[in-house]
Amino acid sequence: MLDPQLLRHQPGELAARLRQSRGFDLDATTLERLEGERKQLQVRTQELQNLRNTRSKAIGQAKAKGEDVAALMAEVAGFGDELKASEVRLESIRGEIEAIALGLPNLPDDSVPAGNDESGNVEQHRWGTPRTFDFAVRDHVELGTRHGWLDGDTAAKLSGARFTVLRGQLARLHRALAQFMLDLHAGEHGYEETNVPLLVNADSMRGTGQLPKFEDDLFATTVGDGDAAHKRYLIPTSEVPLTNIVRDEILDDARLPLRMTAHSMCFRAEAGSHGRDTRGMIRQHQFEKVELVSVARPEESDAEHERMTRCAEVVLEKLGLPYRRMLLCSGDMGFAARRTYDLEVWLPSQDTWREISSCSNCGDFQARRMQARWRNPATGKPELVHTLNGSGVAVGRALIAVMENYQNADGSIDVPEALRSYMGGADRIA
């Protein structure tokens, strides 16, 4: 959530910034009207509350003296209805303003390039050289289905489109990737391994920005009588539960930066991606990811962003997968991000780079929604933390990249050296 002072005092300027950087249309006129009415009602409500308090005190004093309080009682009753109506309307207006605020994306950092879509992203650097093949390259679907390792038909029978069944050595390679990433991030990169719930409440989804704007992209479930209080959402990424661990908390300075990692199932309805990447495992309703989350002091979050992105890069380098780092433009960033790096891995079958990790600095945007704070030792006062999240990396896409980059002419797949200890010492699967 953006600083409410921007909405209250600079709605026109905020609308212009959002339109230019995000292509987002904020109705500044409506916001100004609501804010003006809120101010008037708040003043009047406070006047009526003061009148009620002073008159109530006067009634008590008059009763103690044995005086007639009928006139005072009539006066209190007269403005009591107005006070109740003012309080109800004030709460309604605050709700309308909050609904507007919850729908506003984060403002990009000054270092973010302007742009409307991925064509405006800026390449930062590359690592590795894409392999040259002397045989016809197969994609991951061909490589997997010919051995019975990857089975979309059975998954469709069980669950429908955009699900996959993995078997045998490919299933083990998938598991090996997740274990390797967790061991690397927890053992070498200093993240605390964390196991989190896959079902979370609406407050958690709201805290990281999935609600209310992206409800159509979420899977939800209910128990009992099915009312809103019993509604739970399947997480689209473990960023949600990891980041919400600090919701409504005031952290000691000594705990920062707080770094956490988790391997989890992720669930996305992909409501806006019909017809995109329907073949194989590129875009699934259910997938696995190793997530990185950091909670940092504001002055350290930019350095923490670089560090987190580097941790994800090390995964790809240890796996020997060529990649490039992209700085996303303002129009291609996620809703909550103020600055994002995407890591794109080389896929030989597509002869192009595909996203495998996205690392974002959200500044205080999520922290303000969650009321996540730290006690600044310099002032002794609670202040908003900065939150960061990144894929370290997407397990399914890493599997695809390993399959395609390490394939052989006979359809076998070499096992990257970093994974062999997780594969019982095997250097090839066939």
XYZ file of C-alpha atoms in Angstrom:
430
model
C 0.000 0.000 0.000
C 1.254 3.451 -0.862
C 1.844 6.153 1.732
C -1.642 7.530 2.593
C -0.171 11.044 2.653
C 0.200 10.807 -1.131
C -3.485 10.000 -1.502
C -4.574 12.726 0.894
C -2.370 15.587 -0.175
C -1.139 14.818 -3.703
C -3.866 12.829 -5.508
C -3.341 14.619 -8.814
C 0.437 14.149 -8.780
C 0.032 10.511 -7.719
C -2.426 9.875 -10.555
C 0.035 11.340 -13.067
C 2.910 9.220 -11.735
C 0.854 6.024 -11.829
C -0.378 6.744 -15.338
C 3.114 7.450 -16.643
C 4.954 4.619 -14.904
C 2.346 1.875 -14.595
C -0.326 2.737 -17.140
C -2.745 2.805 -14.193
C -5.679 5.225 -14.156
C -6.406 6.632 -10.714
C -9.617 8.684 -10.492
C -8.101 11.630 -8.637
C -11.381 13.603 -8.756
C -13.283 10.898 -6.893
C -10.443 10.510 -4.426
C -10.370 14.259 -3.744
C -14.155 14.313 -3.261
C -14.037 11.414 -0.813
C -11.106 12.902 1.067
C -12.886 16.282 1.349
C -16.035 14.637 2.681
C -13.966 12.540 5.083
C -12.308 15.622 6.555
C -15.631 17.424 7.025
C -17.295 14.405 8.588
C -14.336 13.712 10.849
C -14.422 17.282 12.188
C -18.190 17.156 12.708
C -18.041 13.704 14.309
C -15.393 14.870 16.758
C -17.529 17.945 17.595
C -20.563 15.755 18.272
C -18.506 13.316 20.363
C -17.179 16.213 22.445
C -20.716 17.579 22.858
C -21.944 14.170 23.977
C -19.130 13.867 26.494
C -19.579 17.354 27.944
C -23.375 17.025 28.114
C -23.127 13.582 29.687
C -20.835 15.022 32.317
C -23.239 17.907 32.888
C -26.143 15.464 33.271
C -24.212 13.554 35.911
C -23.401 16.748 37.814
C -27.014 17.965 37.621
C -28.355 14.637 38.880
C -25.910 14.768 41.781
C -27.362 18.160 42.743
C -30.932 16.941 42.348
C -31.599 19.276 39.414
C -33.959 18.642 36.499
C -32.008 17.070 33.603
C -34.864 16.742 31.095
C -33.621 19.573 28.872
C -30.078 18.208 28.831
C -31.359 14.695 28.042
C -33.422 16.030 25.169
C -30.409 17.887 23.795
C -28.244 14.748 23.921
C -30.970 12.731 22.200
C -31.247 15.431 19.548
C -27.649 15.188 18.335
C -27.271 11.477 19.136
C -28.899 10.444 15.863
C -26.680 12.834 13.919
C -23.597 11.438 15.644
C -24.562 7.866 14.810
C -25.229 8.750 11.164
C -21.926 10.650 10.940
C -19.972 7.725 12.372
C -21.585 5.276 9.943
C -20.950 7.518 6.930
C -17.375 8.247 8.049
C -16.642 4.530 8.303
C -18.166 3.994 4.852
C -15.991 6.707 3.285
C -12.875 5.333 4.947
C -13.746 1.952 3.456
C -14.097 3.474 -0.020
C -10.732 5.225 0.289
C -9.082 2.056 1.575
C -10.534 0.063 -1.346
C -8.973 2.553 -3.756
C -5.651 2.422 -1.891
C -5.577 -1.399 -1.904
C -5.984 -1.395 -5.684
C -3.020 0.890 -6.369
C 0.279 -0.704 -7.521
C 3.614 0.242 -6.016
C 5.514 3.174 -7.477
C 8.705 2.181 -9.334
C 12.091 3.145 -7.973
C 13.841 6.001 -9.790
C 16.366 3.515 -11.199
C 13.658 1.521 -13.022
C 13.541 2.156 -16.795
C 10.281 3.428 -18.260
C 8.391 1.026 -20.515
C 5.023 -0.526 -21.192
C 5.908 -4.220 -21.500
C 8.822 -6.679 -21.646
C 10.256 -4.895 -24.681
C 11.319 -2.120 -22.286
C 13.343 -4.426 -20.011
C 17.091 -3.865 -19.875
C 19.647 -6.665 -19.918
C 22.232 -6.378 -17.139
C 24.569 -9.265 -17.882
C 24.805 -12.849 -19.140
C 26.483 -15.977 -17.818
C 27.411 -19.073 -19.786
C 27.292 -19.896 -23.482
C 24.298 -21.717 -24.975
C 25.277 -25.182 -26.123
C 25.584 -26.017 -29.818
C 23.949 -29.342 -30.725
C 24.926 -31.655 -33.606
C 21.525 -33.365 -33.552
C 17.871 -32.304 -33.658
C 17.002 -30.777 -30.298
C 13.969 -32.182 -28.472
C 11.872 -30.148 -26.072
C 11.201 -31.303 -22.517
C 7.855 -32.835 -23.477
C 9.412 -35.071 -26.141
C 12.238 -36.034 -23.819
C 9.880 -36.861 -20.973
C 7.037 -38.614 -22.745
C 9.224 -41.004 -24.774
C 10.369 -42.602 -21.517
C 7.015 -42.353 -19.751
C 8.546 -39.933 -17.275
C 6.259 -37.000 -18.044
C 2.567 -37.798 -18.394
C 0.128 -35.008 -19.160
C -2.681 -37.328 -20.260
C -2.939 -39.088 -16.908
C -2.747 -35.742 -15.107
C -5.603 -34.448 -17.279
C -7.680 -37.497 -16.310
C -6.975 -36.830 -12.650
C -7.248 -33.051 -12.532
C -7.697 -31.432 -15.951
C -5.452 -29.268 -18.096
C -2.198 -27.684 -16.854
C -1.236 -30.519 -14.524
C 1.545 -33.101 -14.938
C 2.455 -36.495 -13.508
C 6.200 -37.158 -13.172
C 7.583 -40.671 -12.800
C 10.779 -42.562 -12.197
C 14.129 -40.906 -12.663
C 12.597 -37.629 -13.826
C 10.540 -37.387 -10.624
C 13.723 -38.033 -8.665
C 15.615 -35.385 -10.640
C 12.821 -32.913 -9.855
C 13.122 -33.723 -6.152
C 16.905 -33.487 -6.340
C 16.672 -29.951 -7.714
C 14.518 -28.787 -4.811
C 16.791 -30.415 -2.221
C 19.886 -28.941 -3.854
C 18.418 -25.436 -3.819
C 17.297 -25.665 -0.190
C 20.679 -26.970 0.934
C 22.456 -24.209 -0.975
C 20.327 -21.345 0.351
C 20.176 -22.617 3.928
C 23.733 -23.947 4.130
C 25.720 -21.395 2.143
C 23.548 -18.316 1.641
C 22.340 -17.836 5.214
C 18.583 -18.242 4.752
C 16.630 -20.019 7.483
C 14.833 -23.081 6.113
C 11.140 -22.722 6.872
C 8.157 -25.001 6.322
C 4.950 -23.015 5.823
C 1.210 -23.695 5.385
C -0.113 -24.040 1.838
C -3.501 -22.658 2.893
C -3.674 -19.086 4.199
C -6.398 -16.664 5.205
C -7.511 -13.525 3.392
C -5.445 -11.257 5.667
C -2.263 -12.998 4.512
C -3.202 -12.654 0.830
C -4.086 -9.020 1.393
C -0.819 -8.369 3.197
C 1.379 -9.262 0.220
C -0.927 -7.750 -2.405
C -2.728 -10.745 -3.933
C -6.057 -9.479 -2.603
C -8.259 -7.837 -3.548
C -6.911 -7.187 -7.046
C -5.884 -10.707 -8.116
C -8.560 -12.913 -6.556
C -9.402 -14.438 -9.956
C -5.860 -15.845 -10.152
C -6.213 -17.692 -6.834
C -7.600 -21.063 -5.867
C -9.822 -20.870 -2.779
C -11.484 -23.419 -0.536
C -13.981 -23.282 2.313
C -14.868 -25.540 5.219
C -17.952 -25.769 7.399
C -20.797 -23.531 6.271
C -18.585 -21.896 3.616
C -18.774 -18.321 4.916
C -15.949 -15.839 4.416
C -14.523 -16.510 7.873
C -13.798 -20.099 6.859
C -12.359 -19.274 3.428
C -8.748 -20.235 2.803
C -6.581 -19.645 -0.239
C -4.004 -21.990 -1.762
C -0.748 -20.066 -1.903
C 0.497 -18.864 -5.324
C 4.005 -18.789 -3.830
C 5.469 -19.275 -0.360
C 6.281 -15.558 -0.451
C 2.792 -15.123 1.031
C 3.164 -17.105 4.280
C 6.864 -16.296 4.672
C 6.361 -12.527 4.418
C 3.247 -12.570 6.597
C 5.227 -14.146 9.437
C 6.131 -10.565 10.380
C 2.592 -9.185 9.975
C 1.563 -7.052 12.980
C 5.032 -7.492 14.490
C 7.619 -4.999 15.742
C 10.998 -6.630 15.143
C 14.115 -6.019 17.172
C 16.893 -4.394 15.191
C 19.190 -7.359 15.920
C 16.910 -9.685 13.899
C 17.421 -7.766 10.664
C 17.948 -8.644 7.948
C 15.630 -11.617 8.457
C 16.214 -14.153 5.666
C 13.955 -17.161 5.083
C 13.674 -19.854 2.422
C 10.992 -22.460 1.785
C 10.271 -25.188 -0.725
C 6.548 -25.457 -1.382
C 3.808 -26.348 -3.780
C 2.365 -23.294 -5.505
C -1.093 -22.935 -7.044
C -2.197 -20.434 -9.672
C -5.428 -20.295 -11.622
C -3.649 -18.546 -14.529
C -6.914 -16.751 -15.261
C -5.325 -14.340 -17.717
C -3.102 -16.781 -19.600
C -5.488 -18.870 -21.703
C -3.673 -20.361 -24.676
C -0.206 -19.474 -23.386
C 2.413 -22.188 -22.793
C -0.149 -24.982 -22.734
C 2.421 -27.589 -23.811
C 4.296 -29.311 -21.026
C 5.354 -27.815 -17.718
C 6.022 -24.171 -18.530
C 2.778 -22.783 -17.086
C 0.993 -25.067 -14.632
C -1.818 -24.705 -12.106
C 0.348 -26.596 -9.599
C 4.121 -26.319 -9.447
C 6.992 -26.194 -6.967
C 9.341 -23.401 -6.114
C 12.107 -22.629 -3.651
C 11.365 -19.118 -2.420
C 13.634 -16.518 -0.851
C 12.220 -13.788 1.413
C 14.087 -11.037 3.219
C 12.862 -8.483 5.727
C 15.341 -5.626 5.918
C 16.045 -2.172 7.265
C 15.005 0.435 4.673
C 18.540 1.703 4.071
C 19.778 -1.844 3.392
C 17.053 -3.128 1.091
C 18.764 -2.210 -2.194
C 21.901 -4.098 -1.166
C 19.728 -6.989 0.028
C 18.024 -7.035 -3.371
C 21.374 -7.431 -5.129
C 22.385 -10.142 -2.665
C 19.150 -12.099 -3.114
C 19.393 -11.974 -6.900
C 22.967 -13.160 -6.718
C 21.875 -16.144 -4.564
C 19.441 -17.170 -7.298
C 22.136 -16.733 -9.954
C 24.468 -19.081 -8.065
C 21.842 -21.834 -8.387
C 21.935 -21.567 -12.185
C 25.718 -21.312 -12.302
C 26.189 -24.432 -10.171
C 23.780 -26.237 -12.496
C 25.740 -24.985 -15.516
C 22.677 -23.330 -17.082
C 23.237 -20.223 -19.257
C 21.150 -17.274 -18.094
C 20.803 -13.533 -18.333
C 19.708 -10.944 -15.768
C 17.050 -8.430 -16.824
C 16.060 -5.217 -15.035
C 12.308 -4.972 -15.569
C 10.789 -1.761 -16.860
C 8.002 0.010 -14.991
C 5.226 -1.547 -17.066
C 6.421 -5.142 -16.679
C 6.922 -5.261 -12.906
C 4.620 -7.032 -10.508
C 1.947 -5.184 -8.551
C 3.867 -4.934 -5.251
C 7.387 -4.424 -6.618
C 9.303 -1.188 -6.772
C 12.287 -2.819 -8.522
C 12.612 -6.299 -10.070
C 15.316 -8.431 -11.640
C 14.263 -11.397 -13.766
C 16.678 -14.246 -14.411
C 16.034 -15.885 -17.758
C 17.439 -19.325 -18.544
C 18.298 -20.548 -22.048
C 15.889 -23.134 -23.509
C 17.376 -24.787 -26.617
C 14.034 -26.060 -27.965
C 12.645 -22.529 -28.083
C 15.962 -20.921 -29.025
C 15.262 -18.186 -26.513
C 15.490 -17.082 -22.891
C 12.642 -17.858 -20.473
C 12.053 -16.515 -16.976
C 13.105 -18.876 -14.188
C 13.416 -16.445 -11.288
C 12.012 -13.054 -10.379
C 13.571 -11.118 -7.478
C 11.774 -8.004 -6.234
C 12.302 -5.251 -3.698
C 8.852 -4.150 -2.513
C 10.091 -1.365 -0.261
C 7.537 -0.602 2.465
C 4.552 -1.377 0.197
C 3.745 -4.777 1.719
C 4.913 -3.757 5.192
C 2.357 -0.929 5.300
C -0.447 -3.363 4.404
C 0.789 -5.836 7.056
C 1.873 -3.262 9.665
C 5.257 -4.998 9.787
C 7.735 -2.800 11.633
C 11.106 -2.699 13.368
C 12.251 -0.591 16.287
C 14.858 1.840 15.027
C 17.542 2.063 17.742
C 18.406 5.598 16.646
C 14.922 6.899 17.473
C 13.465 4.145 19.633
C 10.326 4.293 17.514
C 8.683 1.621 15.318
C 9.176 2.140 11.576
C 8.076 0.153 8.534
C 10.478 -2.532 7.322
C 11.224 -3.290 3.675
C 10.276 -6.690 2.257
C 11.907 -8.578 -0.624
C 11.098 -11.843 -2.341
C 12.564 -13.960 -5.101
C 12.501 -17.397 -6.692
C 15.537 -19.365 -5.783
C 14.486 -20.866 -8.275
C 11.320 -22.336 -9.864
C 11.843 -26.113 -9.620
C 9.781 -27.158 -12.635
C 11.411 -24.656 -14.959
C 14.835 -25.664 -13.662
C 13.940 -29.272 -14.516
C 12.951 -28.215 -18.038
C 16.209 -26.304 -18.467
C 18.317 -29.230 -17.232
C 16.478 -31.690 -19.490
C 16.910 -29.587 -22.610
C 20.433 -28.285 -22.027
C 21.822 -31.670 -20.918
C 20.051 -33.898 -23.472
C 21.877 -36.389 -25.678
C 21.119 -37.656 -29.153
C 19.727 -40.952 -27.802
C 17.245 -39.107 -25.556
C 19.181 -39.659 -22.354
C 19.889 -36.707 -20.052
C 23.181 -36.029 -18.301
C 22.886 -35.161 -14.632
C 24.642 -31.899 -13.661
C 27.491 -32.551 -11.281
C 25.838 -30.510 -8.521
C 22.882 -32.927 -8.478
C 24.664 -36.281 -8.651
C 24.896 -36.783 -4.907
C 21.110 -36.364 -4.764
C 20.686 -38.910 -7.549
C 22.546 -41.779 -5.884
C 25.696 -40.929 -7.808
C 24.062 -41.292 -11.252
C 25.612 -39.132 -13.976
C 22.907 -39.849 -16.559
C 19.237 -40.831 -16.672
C 17.878 -42.879 -19.570
